[in-house]
Coordinates of C-alpha atoms and ligand atoms in Angstrom, one line a residue:
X1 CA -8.9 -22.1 -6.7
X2 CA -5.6 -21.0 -6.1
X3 CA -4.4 -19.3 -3.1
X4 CA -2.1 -15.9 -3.7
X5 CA 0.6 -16.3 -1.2
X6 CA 1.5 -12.6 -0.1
X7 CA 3.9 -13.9 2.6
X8 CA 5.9 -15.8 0.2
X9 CA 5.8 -13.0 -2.3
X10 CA 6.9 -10.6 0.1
X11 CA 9.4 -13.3 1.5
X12 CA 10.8 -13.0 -2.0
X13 CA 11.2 -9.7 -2.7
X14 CA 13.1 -8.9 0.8
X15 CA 15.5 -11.1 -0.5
X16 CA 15.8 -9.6 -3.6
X17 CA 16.1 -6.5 -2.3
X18 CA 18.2 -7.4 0.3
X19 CA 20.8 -8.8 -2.0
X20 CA 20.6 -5.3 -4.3
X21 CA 21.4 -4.0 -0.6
X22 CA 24.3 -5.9 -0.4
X23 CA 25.9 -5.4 -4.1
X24 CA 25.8 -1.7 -3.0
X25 CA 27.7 -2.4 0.3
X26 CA 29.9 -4.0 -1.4
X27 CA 30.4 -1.2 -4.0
X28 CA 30.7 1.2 -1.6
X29 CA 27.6 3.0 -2.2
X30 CA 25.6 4.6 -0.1
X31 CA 23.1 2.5 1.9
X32 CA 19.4 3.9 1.7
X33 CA 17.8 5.5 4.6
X34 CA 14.0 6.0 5.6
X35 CA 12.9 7.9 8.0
X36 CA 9.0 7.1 9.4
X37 CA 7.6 10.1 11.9
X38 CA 5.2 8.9 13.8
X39 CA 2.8 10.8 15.9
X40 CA 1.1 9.8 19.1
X41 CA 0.1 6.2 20.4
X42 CA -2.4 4.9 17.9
X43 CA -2.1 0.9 18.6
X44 CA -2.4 0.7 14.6
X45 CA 0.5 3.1 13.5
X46 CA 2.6 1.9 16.4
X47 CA 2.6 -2.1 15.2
X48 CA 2.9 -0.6 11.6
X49 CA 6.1 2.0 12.4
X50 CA 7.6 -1.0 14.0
X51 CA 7.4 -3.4 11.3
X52 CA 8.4 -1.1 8.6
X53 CA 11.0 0.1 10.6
X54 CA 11.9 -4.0 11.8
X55 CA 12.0 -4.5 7.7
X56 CA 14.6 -1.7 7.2
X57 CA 17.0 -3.4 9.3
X58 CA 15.8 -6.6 7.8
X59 CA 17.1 -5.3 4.2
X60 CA 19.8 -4.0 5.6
X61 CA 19.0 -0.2 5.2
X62 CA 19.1 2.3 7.1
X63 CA 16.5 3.8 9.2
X64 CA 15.2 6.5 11.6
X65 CA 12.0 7.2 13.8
X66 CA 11.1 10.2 14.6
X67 CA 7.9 10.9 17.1
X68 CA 5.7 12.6 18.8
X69 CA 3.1 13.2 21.2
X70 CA 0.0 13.4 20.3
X71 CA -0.4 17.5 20.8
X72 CA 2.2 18.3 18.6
X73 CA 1.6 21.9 16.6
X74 CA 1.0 21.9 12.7
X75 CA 4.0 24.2 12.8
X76 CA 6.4 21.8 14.6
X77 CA 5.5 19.0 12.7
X78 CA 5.9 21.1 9.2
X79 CA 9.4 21.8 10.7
X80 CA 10.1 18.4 10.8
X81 CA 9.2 17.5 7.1
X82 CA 11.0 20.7 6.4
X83 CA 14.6 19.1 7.9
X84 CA 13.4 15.8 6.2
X85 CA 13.3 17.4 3.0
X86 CA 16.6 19.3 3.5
X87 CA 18.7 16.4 5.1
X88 CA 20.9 14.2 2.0
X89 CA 21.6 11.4 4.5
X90 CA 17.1 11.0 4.0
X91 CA 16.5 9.1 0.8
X92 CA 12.5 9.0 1.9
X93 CA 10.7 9.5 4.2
X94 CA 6.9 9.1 5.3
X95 CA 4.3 10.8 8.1
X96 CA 2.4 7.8 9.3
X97 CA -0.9 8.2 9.1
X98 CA -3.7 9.4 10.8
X99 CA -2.9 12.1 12.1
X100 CA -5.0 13.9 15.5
X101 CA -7.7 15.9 14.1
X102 CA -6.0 19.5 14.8
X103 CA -3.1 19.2 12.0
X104 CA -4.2 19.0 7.9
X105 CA -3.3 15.7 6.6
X106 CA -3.2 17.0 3.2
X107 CA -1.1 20.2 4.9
X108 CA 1.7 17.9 6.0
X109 CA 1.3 15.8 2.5
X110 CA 1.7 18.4 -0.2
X111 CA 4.7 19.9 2.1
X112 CA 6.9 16.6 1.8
X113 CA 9.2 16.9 -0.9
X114 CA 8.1 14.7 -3.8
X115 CA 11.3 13.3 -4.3
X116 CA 11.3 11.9 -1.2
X117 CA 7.6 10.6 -1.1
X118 CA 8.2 6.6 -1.0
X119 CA 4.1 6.8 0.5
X120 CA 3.5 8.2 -3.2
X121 CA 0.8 10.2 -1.4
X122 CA 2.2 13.6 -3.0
X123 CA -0.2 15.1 -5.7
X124 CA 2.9 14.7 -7.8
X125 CA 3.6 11.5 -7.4
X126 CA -0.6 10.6 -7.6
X127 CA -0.5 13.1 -11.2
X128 CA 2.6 11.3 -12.3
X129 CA 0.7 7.8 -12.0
X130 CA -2.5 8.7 -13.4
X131 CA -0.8 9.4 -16.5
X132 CA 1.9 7.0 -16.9
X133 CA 5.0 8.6 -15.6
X134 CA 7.9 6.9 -13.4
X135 CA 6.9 8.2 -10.3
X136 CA 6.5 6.6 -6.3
X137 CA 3.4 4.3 -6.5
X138 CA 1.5 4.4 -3.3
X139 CA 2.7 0.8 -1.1
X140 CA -1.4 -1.3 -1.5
X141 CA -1.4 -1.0 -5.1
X142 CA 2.0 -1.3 -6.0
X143 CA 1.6 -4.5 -3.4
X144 CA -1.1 -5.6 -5.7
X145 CA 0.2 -5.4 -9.1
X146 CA 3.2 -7.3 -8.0
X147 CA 0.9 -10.2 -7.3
X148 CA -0.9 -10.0 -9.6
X149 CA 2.3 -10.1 -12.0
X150 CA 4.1 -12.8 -10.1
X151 CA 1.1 -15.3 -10.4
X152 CA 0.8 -14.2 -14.0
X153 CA -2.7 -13.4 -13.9
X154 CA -4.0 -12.3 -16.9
X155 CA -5.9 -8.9 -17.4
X156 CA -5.8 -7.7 -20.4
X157 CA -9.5 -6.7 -21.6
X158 CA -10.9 -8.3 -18.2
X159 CA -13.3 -6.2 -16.4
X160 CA -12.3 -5.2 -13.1
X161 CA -14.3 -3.7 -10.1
X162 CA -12.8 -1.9 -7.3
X163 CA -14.5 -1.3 -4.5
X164 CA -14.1 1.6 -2.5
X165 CA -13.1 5.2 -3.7
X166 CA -10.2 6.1 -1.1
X167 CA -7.1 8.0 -2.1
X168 CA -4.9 5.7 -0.9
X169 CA -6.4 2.5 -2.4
X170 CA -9.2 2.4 -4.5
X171 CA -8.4 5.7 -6.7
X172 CA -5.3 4.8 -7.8
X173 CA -5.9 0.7 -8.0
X174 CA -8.8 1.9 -10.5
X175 CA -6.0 4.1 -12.6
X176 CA -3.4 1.6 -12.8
X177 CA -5.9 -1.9 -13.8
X178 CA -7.1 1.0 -16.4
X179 CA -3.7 1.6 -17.6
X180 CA -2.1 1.1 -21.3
X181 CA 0.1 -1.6 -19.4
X182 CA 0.7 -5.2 -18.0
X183 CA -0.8 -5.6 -15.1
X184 CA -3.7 -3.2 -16.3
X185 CA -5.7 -3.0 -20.3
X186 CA -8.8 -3.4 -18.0
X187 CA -12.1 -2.1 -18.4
X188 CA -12.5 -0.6 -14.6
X189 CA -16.0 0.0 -12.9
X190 CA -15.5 2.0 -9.7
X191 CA -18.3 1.6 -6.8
X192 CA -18.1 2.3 -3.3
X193 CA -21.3 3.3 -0.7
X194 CA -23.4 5.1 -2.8
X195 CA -23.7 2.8 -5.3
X196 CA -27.0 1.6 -6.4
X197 CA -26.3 -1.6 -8.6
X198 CA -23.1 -2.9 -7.2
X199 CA -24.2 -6.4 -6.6
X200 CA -24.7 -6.6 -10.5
X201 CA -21.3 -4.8 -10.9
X202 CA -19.5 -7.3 -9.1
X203 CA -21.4 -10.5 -11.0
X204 CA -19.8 -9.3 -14.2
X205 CA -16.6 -8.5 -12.7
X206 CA -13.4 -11.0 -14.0
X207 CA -11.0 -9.2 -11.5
X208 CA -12.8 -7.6 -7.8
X209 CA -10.5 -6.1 -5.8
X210 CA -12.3 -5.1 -2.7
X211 CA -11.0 -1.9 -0.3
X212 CA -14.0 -0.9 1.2
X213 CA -13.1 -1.8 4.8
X214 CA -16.2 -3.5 6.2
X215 CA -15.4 -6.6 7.2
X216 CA -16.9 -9.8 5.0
X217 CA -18.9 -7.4 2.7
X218 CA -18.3 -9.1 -0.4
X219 CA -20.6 -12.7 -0.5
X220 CA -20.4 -15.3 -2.6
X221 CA -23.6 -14.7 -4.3
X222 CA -21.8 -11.2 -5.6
X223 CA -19.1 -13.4 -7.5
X224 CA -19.0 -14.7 -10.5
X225 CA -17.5 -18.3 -11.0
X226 CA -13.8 -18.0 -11.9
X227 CA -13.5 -14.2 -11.1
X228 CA -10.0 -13.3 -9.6
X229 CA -11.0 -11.8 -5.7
X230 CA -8.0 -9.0 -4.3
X231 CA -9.2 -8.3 -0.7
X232 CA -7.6 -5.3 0.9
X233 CA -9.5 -4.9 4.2
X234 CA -7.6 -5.3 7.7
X235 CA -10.1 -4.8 10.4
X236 CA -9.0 -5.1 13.7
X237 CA -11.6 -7.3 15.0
X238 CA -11.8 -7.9 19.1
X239 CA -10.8 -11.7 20.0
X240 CA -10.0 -14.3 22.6
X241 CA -8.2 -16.4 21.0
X242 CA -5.4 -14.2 19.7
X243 CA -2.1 -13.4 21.9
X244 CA -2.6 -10.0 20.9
X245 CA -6.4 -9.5 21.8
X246 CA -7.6 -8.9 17.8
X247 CA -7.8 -10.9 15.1
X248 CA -7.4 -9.3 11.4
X249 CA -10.4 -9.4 9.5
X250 CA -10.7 -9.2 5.7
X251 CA -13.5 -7.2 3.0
X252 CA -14.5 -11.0 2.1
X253 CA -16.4 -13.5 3.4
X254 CA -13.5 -16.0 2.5
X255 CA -14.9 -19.5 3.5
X256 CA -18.2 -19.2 1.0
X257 CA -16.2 -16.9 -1.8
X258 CA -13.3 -18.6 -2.4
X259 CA -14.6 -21.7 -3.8
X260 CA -15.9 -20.2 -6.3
X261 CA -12.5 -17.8 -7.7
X262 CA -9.7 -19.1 -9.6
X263 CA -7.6 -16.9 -7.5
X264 CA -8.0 -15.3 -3.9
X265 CA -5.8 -13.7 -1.7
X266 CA -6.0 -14.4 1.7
X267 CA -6.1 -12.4 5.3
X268 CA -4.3 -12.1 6.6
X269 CA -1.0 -13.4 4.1
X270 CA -2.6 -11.7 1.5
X271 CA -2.4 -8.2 0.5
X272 CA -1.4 -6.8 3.8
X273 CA 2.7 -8.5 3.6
X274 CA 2.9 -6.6 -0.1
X275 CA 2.5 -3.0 1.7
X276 CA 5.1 -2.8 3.9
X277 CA 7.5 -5.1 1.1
X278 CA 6.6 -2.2 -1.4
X279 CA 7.8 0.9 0.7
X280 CA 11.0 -0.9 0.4
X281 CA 11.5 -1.3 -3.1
X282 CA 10.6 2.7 -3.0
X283 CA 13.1 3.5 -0.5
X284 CA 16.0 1.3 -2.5
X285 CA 14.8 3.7 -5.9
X286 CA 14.6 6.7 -3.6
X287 CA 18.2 5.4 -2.5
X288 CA 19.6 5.0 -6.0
X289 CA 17.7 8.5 -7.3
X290 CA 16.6 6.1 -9.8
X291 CA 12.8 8.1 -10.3
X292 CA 13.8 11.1 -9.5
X293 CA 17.9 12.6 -9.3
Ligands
GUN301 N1 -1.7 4.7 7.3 C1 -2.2 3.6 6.8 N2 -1.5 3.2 5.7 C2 -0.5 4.1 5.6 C3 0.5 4.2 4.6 O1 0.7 3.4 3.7 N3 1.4 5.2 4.8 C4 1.2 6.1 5.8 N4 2.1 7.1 5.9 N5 0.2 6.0 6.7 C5 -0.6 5.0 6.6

């Protein structure tokens, strides 16, 4: 079994992009700038807004945050994406989310200029990916084919199952392991909740990558031996033990699973590090118009 390091990867790549950072500096260019809006105190959103924002500096970009309170209007915060859109200094920019139950998540989405959608939530971006084009991948599965890739796993012809059926993970993991490309030539089986046979899904699966958010759901007697296991879930689970009160809980019951895979990634160190590490690399193209002019 073979652990997949997402902290070194990620490790890796901020240098890498760090250094591009840096060439550009040096040329005089102009250095590329995110903005993050964040709205209201969600414990989540605020570690997450932080760190992508700590990473910005990290890679030497430039970034701003923008928030606000939790009874901001649909209209003010359409305003915002509106100046986002319309400001050159902004190479990207992304509306962290949830957001409170009285603004349209979708609303706010679709109004974000595509060009400027490092999330890659924009139906444009999502329609660009499904069929192949250059376009801003979304940060988990981006995150996910870059390990896979870096650890050379192989997956051409390999039947992969995602779990879970979310717009943000499982929809467009299942389109990319599908696609005519490396990483991807997979046969892909989709289940999520209403599934009847998943257990038998997963048995034949060579590749499971699991975004299903329920803590430990996948069990080693739903894994076949060998089979390459991607977990995805971040539960904040209540602790003692932890400085900060939770502990981060993954989609896989990691101790009885992982024994049995050739490789596994790990939470946290897994997935999670390759998230943040991939809004990065979309701000740098965002940066150099290199999707989009
Ligand atoms: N909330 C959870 N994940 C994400 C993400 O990748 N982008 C944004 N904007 N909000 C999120």
């Amino acid at each position: 079994m073979q652990l997949i390091d997402g902290k070194a990867v990620s490790a890796q790549m901020k240098k890498e992009i760090a250094e591009e950072v840096a060439q550009i500096k040096k040329a005089g260019g102009k250095i590329p700038h995110l903005a993050a809006v964040l709205v209201g105190h969600d414990g989540g959103s605020e570690t997450y807004v932080a760190s992508k924002v700590r990473t910005c500096e990290e890679v030497g970009f430039k970034s701003s945050l923008i928030r606000y309170e939790e009874d901001v209007t649909e209209e003010e915060l359409l305003a915002c994406v509106d100046r986002l859109n319309n400001d050159p200094d902004v190479d990207g920019f992304i509306v962290q989310l949830p957001l409170p139950k009285h603004i349209s998540e979708q609303k706010i989405i679709e109004a974000i200029d595509y060009r400027k959608d490092v999330d890659g939530f924009h139906p444009i971006n999502v329609g660009r990916m499904s069929i192949g084009l250059p376009c801003f991948l979304s940060a988990t599965p981006a995150g996910i084919l870059e390990l896979l890739k870096r650890y050379e796993i192989e997956t051409k012809g390999k039947h992969c199952v995602v779990l879970g059926r979310s717009n943000i993970v499982g929809k467009p993991m299942a389109m990319l392991m599908m696609q005519k490309s490396y990483p991807g030539d997979c046969t892909v089986t989709v289940c999520h909740s209403r599934s009847e046979n998943l257990k038998e899904m997963c048995l034949n699966a060579d590749i499971i990558i699991v975004a299903l958010g329920v803590p430990e759901f996948l069990k080693a007697d739903m894994v076949k031996e060998g089979a390459v296991v991607i977990d995805v879930g971040t539960t904040r689970m209540p602790s003692s033990v932890t400085k900060s009160g939770f502990k981060l809980t993954g989609d896989v019951r990691f101790d009885e699973v992982s024994p049995k895979c050739s490789y596994i990634t790990p939470v946290p160190g897994g997935v999670g590090p390759m998230t943040i590490i991939s809004l990065m690399r979309n701000t740098l193209l965002a940066g150099k118009k290199e999707i989009y002019k």
